[in-house]
PDB file of C-alpha atoms in Angstrom:
ATOM      1  CA  MET A   1     -43.647  67.030-102.340  1.00  0.00           C
ATOM      2  CA  THR A   2     -44.366  70.466-100.945  1.00  0.00           C
ATOM      3  CA  ALA A   3     -41.844  73.089 -99.968  1.00  0.00           C
ATOM      4  CA  GLN A   4     -42.899  72.594 -96.350  1.00  0.00           C
ATOM      5  CA  GLU A   5     -41.902  68.930 -96.157  1.00  0.00           C
ATOM      6  CA  THR A   6     -39.307  68.039 -93.545  1.00  0.00           C
ATOM      7  CA  ILE A   7     -36.434  65.694 -94.331  1.00  0.00           C
ATOM      8  CA  THR A   8     -35.633  63.459 -91.358  1.00  0.00           C
ATOM      9  CA  LEU A   9     -32.080  62.205 -90.889  1.00  0.00           C
ATOM     10  CA  VAL A  10     -30.475  59.988 -88.251  1.00  0.00           C
ATOM     11  CA  VAL A  11     -26.807  59.681 -87.283  1.00  0.00           C
ATOM     12  CA  VAL A  12     -24.948  58.348 -84.238  1.00  0.00           C
ATOM     13  CA  CYS A  13     -21.636  59.589 -82.865  1.00  0.00           C
ATOM     14  CA  ASN A  14     -19.098  59.249 -80.039  1.00  0.00           C
ATOM     15  CA  ASN A  15     -16.106  61.405 -79.125  1.00  0.00           C
ATOM     16  CA  HIS A  16     -13.802  59.322 -81.316  1.00  0.00           C
ATOM     17  CA  PHE A  17     -15.867  60.138 -84.428  1.00  0.00           C
ATOM     18  CA  ALA A  18     -16.932  63.688 -83.504  1.00  0.00           C
ATOM     19  CA  VAL A  19     -14.405  65.150 -85.941  1.00  0.00           C
ATOM     20  CA  LEU A  20     -15.855  62.987 -88.728  1.00  0.00           C
ATOM     21  CA  LEU A  21     -19.402  64.032 -87.929  1.00  0.00           C
ATOM     22  CA  ALA A  22     -18.305  67.677 -88.004  1.00  0.00           C
ATOM     23  CA  ALA A  23     -17.334  67.331 -91.676  1.00  0.00           C
ATOM     24  CA  LEU A  24     -20.607  65.549 -92.461  1.00  0.00           C
ATOM     25  CA  LEU A  25     -22.676  68.230 -90.743  1.00  0.00           C
ATOM     26  CA  LYS A  26     -20.889  71.025 -92.547  1.00  0.00           C
ATOM     27  CA  SER A  27     -21.263  69.245 -95.901  1.00  0.00           C
ATOM     28  CA  LEU A  28     -24.999  68.885 -95.220  1.00  0.00           C
ATOM     29  CA  ASP A  29     -25.169  72.556 -94.241  1.00  0.00           C
ATOM     30  CA  VAL A  30     -23.410  73.701 -97.425  1.00  0.00           C
ATOM     31  CA  THR A  31     -24.996  71.390-100.014  1.00  0.00           C
ATOM     32  CA  HIS A  32     -28.654  71.660 -98.973  1.00  0.00           C
ATOM     33  CA  LYS A  33     -30.106  74.236-101.341  1.00  0.00           C
ATOM     34  CA  SER A  34     -33.744  73.182-101.759  1.00  0.00           C
ATOM     35  CA  ALA A  35     -36.720  74.450 -99.739  1.00  0.00           C
ATOM     36  CA  GLU A  36     -37.251  71.582 -97.302  1.00  0.00           C
ATOM     37  CA  THR A  37     -36.428  71.896 -93.644  1.00  0.00           C
ATOM     38  CA  ILE A  38     -34.260  69.163 -92.121  1.00  0.00           C
ATOM     39  CA  THR A  39     -34.589  67.501 -88.727  1.00  0.00           C
ATOM     40  CA  LEU A  40     -31.410  65.655 -87.824  1.00  0.00           C
ATOM     41  CA  TYR A  41     -31.508  63.188 -84.937  1.00  0.00           C
ATOM     42  CA  ILE A  42     -28.044  62.754 -83.410  1.00  0.00           C
ATOM     43  CA  VAL A  43     -27.725  59.766 -81.104  1.00  0.00           C
ATOM     44  CA  ASP A  44     -25.173  60.773 -78.486  1.00  0.00           C
ATOM     45  CA  ASP A  45     -22.863  57.881 -77.587  1.00  0.00           C
ATOM     46  CA  GLY A  46     -21.100  59.606 -74.690  1.00  0.00           C
ATOM     47  CA  LEU A  47     -20.140  62.850 -76.425  1.00  0.00           C
ATOM     48  CA  SER A  48     -18.455  65.432 -74.223  1.00  0.00           C
ATOM     49  CA  ALA A  49     -20.273  68.713 -73.643  1.00  0.00           C
ATOM     50  CA  THR A  50     -17.504  70.471 -75.577  1.00  0.00           C
ATOM     51  CA  ASN A  51     -17.818  68.249 -78.638  1.00  0.00           C
ATOM     52  CA  ARG A  52     -21.591  68.437 -78.572  1.00  0.00           C
ATOM     53  CA  ALA A  53     -21.450  72.247 -78.542  1.00  0.00           C
ATOM     54  CA  LYS A  54     -18.881  72.327 -81.351  1.00  0.00           C
ATOM     55  CA  LEU A  55     -20.993  69.963 -83.460  1.00  0.00           C
ATOM     56  CA  THR A  56     -24.059  72.140 -82.922  1.00  0.00           C
ATOM     57  CA  ARG A  57     -22.133  75.142 -84.205  1.00  0.00           C
ATOM     58  CA  CYS A  58     -21.260  73.297 -87.444  1.00  0.00           C
ATOM     59  CA  ILE A  59     -24.752  74.161 -88.665  1.00  0.00           C
ATOM     60  CA  ASP A  60     -25.427  77.697 -89.862  1.00  0.00           C
ATOM     61  CA  SER A  61     -28.582  77.115 -91.899  1.00  0.00           C
ATOM     62  CA  PRO A  62     -31.872  77.960 -90.137  1.00  0.00           C
ATOM     63  CA  GLN A  63     -33.461  75.161 -92.195  1.00  0.00           C
ATOM     64  CA  ILE A  64     -31.605  72.484 -90.203  1.00  0.00           C
ATOM     65  CA  SER A  65     -32.525  71.609 -86.627  1.00  0.00           C
ATOM     66  CA  LEU A  66     -30.804  69.071 -84.381  1.00  0.00           C
ATOM     67  CA  VAL A  67     -32.520  66.636 -81.997  1.00  0.00           C
ATOM     68  CA  TRP A  68     -30.193  65.015 -79.452  1.00  0.00           C
ATOM     69  CA  ILE A  69     -30.911  61.566 -78.017  1.00  0.00           C
ATOM     70  CA  LYS A  70     -28.804  59.680 -75.469  1.00  0.00           C
ATOM     71  CA  MET A  71     -27.826  56.274 -76.797  1.00  0.00           C
ATOM     72  CA  GLN A  72     -29.329  54.408 -73.866  1.00  0.00           C
ATOM     73  CA  ASP A  73     -32.665  56.067 -74.641  1.00  0.00           C
ATOM     74  CA  ALA A  74     -32.474  55.041 -78.301  1.00  0.00           C
ATOM     75  CA  ILE A  75     -32.405  51.294 -77.550  1.00  0.00           C
ATOM     76  CA  PRO A  76     -35.827  49.815 -76.710  1.00  0.00           C
ATOM     77  CA  ARG A  77     -35.810  48.198 -73.283  1.00  0.00           C
ATOM     78  CA  ASN A  78     -37.046  44.833 -74.567  1.00  0.00           C
ATOM     79  CA  MET A  79     -34.345  44.479 -77.248  1.00  0.00           C
ATOM     80  CA  VAL A  80     -30.962  42.916 -76.470  1.00  0.00           C
ATOM     81  CA  ILE A  81     -27.922  43.771 -78.571  1.00  0.00           C
ATOM     82  CA  PRO A  82     -26.212  40.595 -79.821  1.00  0.00           C
ATOM     83  CA  MET A  83     -22.808  39.813 -78.326  1.00  0.00           C
ATOM     84  CA  ASP A  84     -21.153  39.471 -81.723  1.00  0.00           C
ATOM     85  CA  ASN A  85     -17.401  39.089 -82.047  1.00  0.00           C
ATOM     86  CA  SER A  86     -16.734  42.138 -84.203  1.00  0.00           C
ATOM     87  CA  SER A  87     -14.884  45.273 -83.121  1.00  0.00           C
ATOM     88  CA  PHE A  88     -17.714  47.502 -84.285  1.00  0.00           C
ATOM     89  CA  PRO A  89     -19.159  49.639 -81.482  1.00  0.00           C
ATOM     90  CA  ILE A  90     -22.580  49.084 -79.962  1.00  0.00           C
ATOM     91  CA  SER A  91     -23.671  52.239 -81.731  1.00  0.00           C
ATOM     92  CA  ALA A  92     -23.535  50.351 -85.056  1.00  0.00           C
ATOM     93  CA  TYR A  93     -26.856  48.793 -84.052  1.00  0.00           C
ATOM     94  CA  ILE A  94     -28.606  52.145 -83.627  1.00  0.00           C
ATOM     95  CA  ARG A  95     -29.763  52.206 -87.259  1.00  0.00           C
ATOM     96  CA  LEU A  96     -31.940  49.188 -86.419  1.00  0.00           C
ATOM     97  CA  PHE A  97     -33.698  51.060 -83.608  1.00  0.00           C
ATOM     98  CA  ALA A  98     -34.362  54.349 -85.431  1.00  0.00           C
ATOM     99  CA  PRO A  99     -37.982  53.432 -86.272  1.00  0.00           C
ATOM    100  CA  TYR A 100     -38.655  53.324 -82.518  1.00  0.00           C
ATOM    101  CA  PHE A 101     -37.068  56.571 -81.301  1.00  0.00           C
ATOM    102  CA  VAL A 102     -37.828  58.925 -84.202  1.00  0.00           C
ATOM    103  CA  ASP A 103     -41.185  60.709 -83.937  1.00  0.00           C
ATOM    104  CA  SER A 104     -43.858  58.135 -84.812  1.00  0.00           C
ATOM    105  CA  LYS A 105     -45.532  60.577 -87.217  1.00  0.00           C
ATOM    106  CA  VAL A 106     -42.461  60.503 -89.485  1.00  0.00           C
ATOM    107  CA  LYS A 107     -43.016  58.182 -92.446  1.00  0.00           C
ATOM    108  CA  LYS A 108     -39.496  58.030 -93.857  1.00  0.00           C
ATOM    109  CA  ILE A 109     -35.947  58.575 -92.620  1.00  0.00           C
ATOM    110  CA  ILE A 110     -32.442  58.570 -94.012  1.00  0.00           C
ATOM    111  CA  TYR A 111     -29.793  56.968 -91.814  1.00  0.00           C
ATOM    112  CA  LEU A 112     -26.186  58.114 -92.378  1.00  0.00           C
ATOM    113  CA  ASP A 113     -22.934  56.823 -90.910  1.00  0.00           C
ATOM    114  CA  ALA A 114     -20.835  59.577 -89.337  1.00  0.00           C
ATOM    115  CA  ASP A 115     -17.853  58.850 -91.616  1.00  0.00           C
ATOM    116  CA  MET A 116     -19.448  60.398 -94.699  1.00  0.00           C
ATOM    117  CA  ILE A 117     -19.550  63.723 -96.501  1.00  0.00           C
ATOM    118  CA  LEU A 118     -22.269  64.937 -98.847  1.00  0.00           C
ATOM    119  CA  LEU A 119     -21.495  66.481-102.212  1.00  0.00           C
ATOM    120  CA  GLU A 120     -25.107  66.492-103.445  1.00  0.00           C
ATOM    121  CA  ASP A 121     -28.209  67.995-101.871  1.00  0.00           C
ATOM    122  CA  ILE A 122     -29.760  65.434 -99.498  1.00  0.00           C
ATOM    123  CA  SER A 123     -33.161  66.322-100.985  1.00  0.00           C
ATOM    124  CA  VAL A 124     -32.203  64.426-104.152  1.00  0.00           C
ATOM    125  CA  LEU A 125     -31.906  61.239-102.097  1.00  0.00           C
ATOM    126  CA  TRP A 126     -34.994  62.093-100.061  1.00  0.00           C
ATOM    127  CA  ASN A 127     -37.104  62.231-103.218  1.00  0.00           C
ATOM    128  CA  VAL A 128     -36.152  58.736-104.392  1.00  0.00           C
ATOM    129  CA  ASP A 129     -39.320  56.652-104.800  1.00  0.00           C
ATOM    130  CA  LEU A 130     -39.025  53.539-102.633  1.00  0.00           C
ATOM    131  CA  GLN A 131     -41.485  51.752-104.958  1.00  0.00           C
ATOM    132  CA  GLY A 132     -43.031  49.796-102.111  1.00  0.00           C
ATOM    133  CA  HIS A 133     -39.712  48.645-100.657  1.00  0.00           C
ATOM    134  CA  VAL A 134     -39.005  48.978 -96.954  1.00  0.00           C
ATOM    135  CA  LEU A 135     -35.429  50.055 -97.583  1.00  0.00           C
ATOM    136  CA  ALA A 136     -33.199  51.601-100.232  1.00  0.00           C
ATOM    137  CA  ALA A 137     -29.409  51.357-100.139  1.00  0.00           C
ATOM    138  CA  ALA A 138     -26.352  51.358-102.385  1.00  0.00           C
ATOM    139  CA  VAL A 139     -24.490  48.223-103.397  1.00  0.00           C
ATOM    140  CA  ASP A 140     -21.435  47.523-101.244  1.00  0.00           C
ATOM    141  CA  ARG A 141     -18.036  47.176-102.904  1.00  0.00           C
ATOM    142  CA  THR A 142     -18.307  43.417-102.280  1.00  0.00           C
ATOM    143  CA  GLU A 143     -21.219  43.589-104.763  1.00  0.00           C
ATOM    144  CA  LYS A 144     -22.914  40.238-104.067  1.00  0.00           C
ATOM    145  CA  VAL A 145     -23.644  37.912-101.155  1.00  0.00           C
ATOM    146  CA  SER A 146     -21.269  35.210-102.436  1.00  0.00           C
ATOM    147  CA  ASN A 147     -18.214  37.473-102.429  1.00  0.00           C
ATOM    148  CA  PRO A 148     -15.549  35.423-100.579  1.00  0.00           C
ATOM    149  CA  TRP A 149     -13.939  38.330 -98.696  1.00  0.00           C
ATOM    150  CA  GLY A 150     -17.126  40.222 -97.835  1.00  0.00           C
ATOM    151  CA  GLY A 151     -20.676  39.235 -98.517  1.00  0.00           C
ATOM    152  CA  ILE A 152     -22.436  36.500 -96.549  1.00  0.00           C
ATOM    153  CA  LYS A 153     -20.106  33.581 -95.937  1.00  0.00           C
ATOM    154  CA  ASN A 154     -22.882  31.107 -95.123  1.00  0.00           C
ATOM    155  CA  TYR A 155     -25.165  32.134 -97.995  1.00  0.00           C
ATOM    156  CA  LYS A 156     -25.456  28.499 -99.159  1.00  0.00           C
ATOM    157  CA  GLU A 157     -26.665  27.275 -95.764  1.00  0.00           C
ATOM    158  CA  LEU A 158     -29.181  30.146 -95.684  1.00  0.00           C
ATOM    159  CA  GLY A 159     -30.449  29.288 -99.171  1.00  0.00           C
ATOM    160  CA  LEU A 160     -29.574  32.679-100.649  1.00  0.00           C
ATOM    161  CA  ASN A 161     -29.060  33.302-104.342  1.00  0.00           C
ATOM    162  CA  PRO A 162     -25.264  33.637-104.801  1.00  0.00           C
ATOM    163  CA  GLU A 163     -25.835  36.420-107.336  1.00  0.00           C
ATOM    164  CA  ALA A 164     -28.065  38.444-105.012  1.00  0.00           C
ATOM    165  CA  LYS A 165     -26.678  41.951-104.566  1.00  0.00           C
ATOM    166  CA  TYR A 166     -25.213  42.921-101.197  1.00  0.00           C
ATOM    167  CA  PHE A 167     -25.775  46.450 -99.887  1.00  0.00           C
ATOM    168  CA  ASN A 168     -23.808  48.698 -97.575  1.00  0.00           C
ATOM    169  CA  SER A 169     -25.717  49.654 -94.423  1.00  0.00           C
ATOM    170  CA  GLY A 170     -23.964  53.006 -93.983  1.00  0.00           C
ATOM    171  CA  LEU A 171     -26.693  54.824 -95.870  1.00  0.00           C
ATOM    172  CA  LEU A 172     -30.282  53.642 -95.608  1.00  0.00           C
ATOM    173  CA  VAL A 173     -33.554  55.174 -96.746  1.00  0.00           C
ATOM    174  CA  ILE A 174     -36.238  53.566 -94.579  1.00  0.00           C
ATOM    175  CA  ASP A 175     -40.017  53.369 -94.831  1.00  0.00           C
ATOM    176  CA  MET A 176     -40.766  53.649 -91.108  1.00  0.00           C
ATOM    177  CA  PRO A 177     -44.332  52.233 -90.912  1.00  0.00           C
ATOM    178  CA  LEU A 178     -43.452  49.298 -93.174  1.00  0.00           C
ATOM    179  CA  TRP A 179     -40.303  48.561 -91.158  1.00  0.00           C
ATOM    180  CA  ARG A 180     -42.346  48.330 -87.960  1.00  0.00           C
ATOM    181  CA  GLU A 181     -45.075  46.308 -89.663  1.00  0.00           C
ATOM    182  CA  MET A 182     -42.463  43.783 -90.831  1.00  0.00           C
ATOM    183  CA  ASN A 183     -40.914  43.662 -87.325  1.00  0.00           C
ATOM    184  CA  LEU A 184     -37.528  44.037 -88.999  1.00  0.00           C
ATOM    185  CA  THR A 185     -35.527  45.069 -85.951  1.00  0.00           C
ATOM    186  CA  ASN A 186     -36.291  41.840 -84.103  1.00  0.00           C
ATOM    187  CA  LYS A 187     -35.800  39.744 -87.239  1.00  0.00           C
ATOM    188  CA  VAL A 188     -32.371  41.245 -87.922  1.00  0.00           C
ATOM    189  CA  LEU A 189     -31.256  40.905 -84.293  1.00  0.00           C
ATOM    190  CA  ALA A 190     -32.386  37.258 -84.274  1.00  0.00           C
ATOM    191  CA  CYS A 191     -30.513  36.621 -87.521  1.00  0.00           C
ATOM    192  CA  ILE A 192     -27.289  38.039 -86.066  1.00  0.00           C
ATOM    193  CA  ASN A 193     -27.724  36.060 -82.847  1.00  0.00           C
ATOM    194  CA  ASN A 194     -28.213  32.835 -84.795  1.00  0.00           C
ATOM    195  CA  ASN A 195     -25.214  33.427 -87.085  1.00  0.00           C
ATOM    196  CA  LYS A 196     -22.620  35.168 -84.907  1.00  0.00           C
ATOM    197  CA  ALA A 197     -19.714  33.263 -86.429  1.00  0.00           C
ATOM    198  CA  TYR A 198     -20.486  34.800 -89.824  1.00  0.00           C
ATOM    199  CA  ALA A 199     -21.572  38.302 -88.797  1.00  0.00           C
ATOM    200  CA  GLY A 200     -18.285  40.162 -89.212  1.00  0.00           C
ATOM    201  CA  PHE A 201     -20.232  43.291 -90.172  1.00  0.00           C
ATOM    202  CA  PRO A 202     -23.124  42.515 -87.826  1.00  0.00           C
ATOM    203  CA  ASP A 203     -25.922  44.952 -88.658  1.00  0.00           C
ATOM    204  CA  GLN A 204     -25.041  44.842 -92.369  1.00  0.00           C
ATOM    205  CA  TYR A 205     -24.967  41.059 -92.347  1.00  0.00           C
ATOM    206  CA  GLY A 206     -28.358  40.778 -90.657  1.00  0.00           C
ATOM    207  CA  LEU A 207     -30.024  43.322 -92.912  1.00  0.00           C
ATOM    208  CA  ASN A 208     -28.698  41.650 -96.062  1.00  0.00           C
ATOM    209  CA  VAL A 209     -29.834  38.201 -94.955  1.00  0.00           C
ATOM    210  CA  VAL A 210     -33.316  39.242 -93.858  1.00  0.00           C
ATOM    211  CA  LEU A 211     -33.883  41.548 -96.850  1.00  0.00           C
ATOM    212  CA  ALA A 212     -32.080  39.524 -99.539  1.00  0.00           C
ATOM    213  CA  GLU A 213     -33.434  40.621-102.950  1.00  0.00           C
ATOM    214  CA  GLN A 214     -36.134  42.696-101.229  1.00  0.00           C
ATOM    215  CA  TRP A 215     -34.513  46.150-101.224  1.00  0.00           C
ATOM    216  CA  LEU A 216     -34.256  49.027-103.686  1.00  0.00           C
ATOM    217  CA  GLU A 217     -30.859  49.718-105.225  1.00  0.00           C
ATOM    218  CA  LEU A 218     -29.702  53.344-105.157  1.00  0.00           C
ATOM    219  CA  ASP A 219     -27.390  55.033-107.629  1.00  0.00           C
ATOM    220  CA  PRO A 220     -23.832  53.929-106.682  1.00  0.00           C
ATOM    221  CA  LEU A 221     -22.832  57.597-106.538  1.00  0.00           C
ATOM    222  CA  TRP A 222     -24.507  57.595-103.097  1.00  0.00           C
ATOM    223  CA  ASN A 223     -21.789  55.313-101.708  1.00  0.00           C
ATOM    224  CA  CYS A 224     -18.399  56.156-103.182  1.00  0.00           C
ATOM    225  CA  VAL A 225     -15.694  54.668-100.987  1.00  0.00           C
ATOM    226  CA  PRO A 226     -12.173  56.146-100.639  1.00  0.00           C
ATOM    227  CA  MET A 227     -10.741  53.423-102.897  1.00  0.00           C
ATOM    228  CA  SER A 228     -12.919  54.817-105.689  1.00  0.00           C
ATOM    229  CA  THR A 229     -11.773  57.195-108.415  1.00  0.00           C
ATOM    230  CA  VAL A 230     -15.210  58.584-109.292  1.00  0.00           C
ATOM    231  CA  GLU A 231     -14.743  62.289-109.964  1.00  0.00           C
ATOM    232  CA  LYS A 232     -18.196  63.567-109.020  1.00  0.00           C
ATOM    233  CA  PRO A 233     -19.703  61.405-106.246  1.00  0.00           C
ATOM    234  CA  PHE A 234     -22.938  62.324-104.496  1.00  0.00           C
ATOM    235  CA  LEU A 235     -21.551  61.031-101.196  1.00  0.00           C
ATOM    236  CA  ILE A 236     -18.171  59.776-100.012  1.00  0.00           C
ATOM    237  CA  HIS A 237     -18.203  57.024 -97.389  1.00  0.00           C
ATOM    238  CA  PHE A 238     -14.830  56.761 -95.649  1.00  0.00           C
ATOM    239  CA  ILE A 239     -14.846  53.055 -94.890  1.00  0.00           C
ATOM    240  CA  GLY A 240     -11.635  51.498 -93.577  1.00  0.00           C
ATOM    241  CA  ARG A 241      -8.948  53.984 -92.593  1.00  0.00           C
ATOM    242  CA  LYS A 242     -10.415  57.446 -92.184  1.00  0.00           C
ATOM    243  CA  PRO A 243      -8.770  60.665 -93.390  1.00  0.00           C
ATOM    244  CA  ILE A 244      -8.301  61.608 -89.725  1.00  0.00           C
ATOM    245  CA  PHE A 245      -5.503  59.012 -89.514  1.00  0.00           C
ATOM    246  CA  LYS A 246      -1.965  59.387 -90.832  1.00  0.00           C
ATOM    247  CA  MET A 247      -2.218  55.935 -92.419  1.00  0.00           C
ATOM    248  CA  TYR A 248      -4.999  57.006 -94.820  1.00  0.00           C
ATOM    249  CA  GLU A 249      -3.711  55.858 -98.206  1.00  0.00           C
ATOM    250  CA  HIS A 250      -6.638  56.163-100.601  1.00  0.00           C
ATOM    251  CA  ASN A 251      -7.961  58.772-103.048  1.00  0.00           C
ATOM    252  CA  PRO A 252      -6.207  62.050-102.049  1.00  0.00           C
ATOM    253  CA  ALA A 253      -8.894  64.143-103.753  1.00  0.00           C
ATOM    254  CA  TYR A 254     -11.492  62.646-101.401  1.00  0.00           C
ATOM    255  CA  LYS A 255      -9.296  63.448 -98.416  1.00  0.00           C
ATOM    256  CA  ASP A 256      -9.029  67.039 -99.662  1.00  0.00           C
ATOM    257  CA  LEU A 257     -12.818  67.257 -99.891  1.00  0.00           C
ATOM    258  CA  PHE A 258     -13.126  65.982 -96.325  1.00  0.00           C
ATOM    259  CA  PHE A 259     -10.768  68.653 -95.015  1.00  0.00           C
ATOM    260  CA  HIS A 260     -12.451  71.293 -97.174  1.00  0.00           C
ATOM    261  CA  TYR A 261     -15.568  70.833 -95.054  1.00  0.00           C
ATOM    262  CA  LEU A 262     -13.792  70.131 -91.773  1.00  0.00           C
ATOM    263  CA  ASN A 263     -11.841  73.363 -92.043  1.00  0.00           C
ATOM    264  CA  GLN A 264     -15.134  75.255 -92.067  1.00  0.00           C
ATOM    265  CA  THR A 265     -15.781  73.982 -88.523  1.00  0.00           C
ATOM    266  CA  GLU A 266     -14.117  74.455 -85.138  1.00  0.00           C
ATOM    267  CA  TRP A 267     -11.894  71.488 -86.014  1.00  0.00           C
ATOM    268  CA  ARG A 268     -10.095  73.585 -88.645  1.00  0.00           C
ATOM    269  CA  GLY A 269      -6.386  72.848 -88.773  1.00  0.00           C
ATOM    270  CA  TYR A 270      -6.916  69.314 -87.453  1.00  0.00           C
ATOM    271  CA  ARG A 271      -3.894  67.070 -87.857  1.00  0.00           C
ATOM    272  CA  PRO A 272      -4.368  63.343 -88.580  1.00  0.00           C
ATOM    273  CA  ARG A 273      -3.693  60.994 -85.673  1.00  0.00           C
ATOM    274  CA  LEU A 274      -1.495  57.931 -85.303  1.00  0.00           C
ATOM    275  CA  GLU A 275      -2.926  54.505 -86.108  1.00  0.00           C
ATOM    276  CA  SER A 276      -2.539  53.383 -82.488  1.00  0.00           C
ATOM    277  CA  SER A 277      -5.597  55.373 -81.402  1.00  0.00           C
ATOM    278  CA  ARG A 278      -7.692  53.495 -83.953  1.00  0.00           C
ATOM    279  CA  MET A 279      -6.558  50.092 -82.692  1.00  0.00           C
ATOM    280  CA  LEU A 280      -7.171  51.043 -79.057  1.00  0.00           C
ATOM    281  CA  ARG A 281     -10.685  52.127 -79.974  1.00  0.00           C
ATOM    282  CA  LYS A 282     -11.396  48.775 -81.640  1.00  0.00           C
ATOM    283  CA  ALA A 283     -10.299  46.917 -78.486  1.00  0.00           C
ATOM    284  CA  TYR A 284     -12.463  49.185 -76.339  1.00  0.00           C
ATOM    285  CA  ASN A 285     -15.472  48.619 -78.625  1.00  0.00           C
ATOM    286  CA  LEU A 286     -15.206  44.859 -78.306  1.00  0.00           C
ATOM    287  CA  LEU A 287     -14.970  44.884 -74.507  1.00  0.00           C
ATOM    288  CA  ASN A 288     -17.667  47.518 -74.091  1.00  0.00           C
ATOM    289  CA  LYS A 289     -20.083  45.653 -76.347  1.00  0.00           C
ATOM    290  CA  LYS A 290     -19.802  42.446 -74.383  1.00  0.00           C
ATOM    291  CA  ALA A 291     -20.194  44.200 -71.023  1.00  0.00           C
ATOM    292  CA  THR A 292     -23.170  46.266 -72.160  1.00  0.00           C
ATOM    293  CA  SER A 293     -24.924  43.340 -73.800  1.00  0.00           C
ATOM    294  CA  PHE A 294     -24.577  41.303 -70.618  1.00  0.00           C
ATOM    295  CA  LEU A 295     -25.977  44.113 -68.458  1.00  0.00           C
ATOM    296  CA  ARG A 296     -28.934  44.629 -70.816  1.00  0.00           C
ATOM    297  CA  PHE A 297     -29.610  40.897 -70.739  1.00  0.00           C
ATOM    298  CA  ILE A 298     -29.814  41.036 -66.950  1.00  0.00           C
ATOM    299  CA  ARG A 299     -32.007  44.157 -67.155  1.00  0.00           C
ATOM    300  CA  VAL A 300     -34.489  42.481 -69.517  1.00  0.00           C
ATOM    301  CA  ARG A 301     -34.669  39.382 -67.299  1.00  0.00           C
ATOM    302  CA  ASP A 302     -35.424  41.544 -64.271  1.00  0.00           C
TER     303      ASP A 302
END
């Protein structure tokens, strides 16, 4: 690696999660100490002009540049988002399309969920050798595909090894040319479409089925969840209830770290919201996904 290499990151965000992304951006800004420049693609899922401007101002480092992409422009015209039954937003599928909207000259990207903060320089992750794998990820807290409350519920019907490890799709290191060569986006979408009854975590389900035992395992410190008690994580992934809600009930030290970064942004002094806003958002996601998928289906047919 040379000092001139550029690290390419991808994240997607809406107004609901803008406050979460602010903490992630500031943590990236503070923890990146090595010489590489960073290009961060932010897929804009309806962000207000105010939130977009505030997010831009989270970055002080001249080494980090932002590239904004409208969500509708990030989804290839010939690809239809599955009408799964989960309450995850349409934007959850964006990680599958990144190899098609990021500059084609880029060979590798890191995808990050917006509900994360970095406590280690992203260059450490960037320099992980993929060893010929198309994807690197950290093991999910469900650990293996046969986990009864997570995992892949129809792993037997799919012929998967019950002991195969199951990864979390919130952080992905992707070999872009190999991903396109393997036609992974279409394979994962087809898998979700064919197994909707089992795809509770749709993109994660599809990726784990299609890439079962074919991915590189990262150090678990790159995916410490709020239920964890690890003292020095590389990255905290706020799955479940986020620290922006009053009902957050997990590791208080992790919540403190989140607000440490958030309070260095224009969201300083933010007060956690009631749980009702979270439930309303889930209902909206479900309805919006079905409507959008139907309209895209009509668009493709035309």
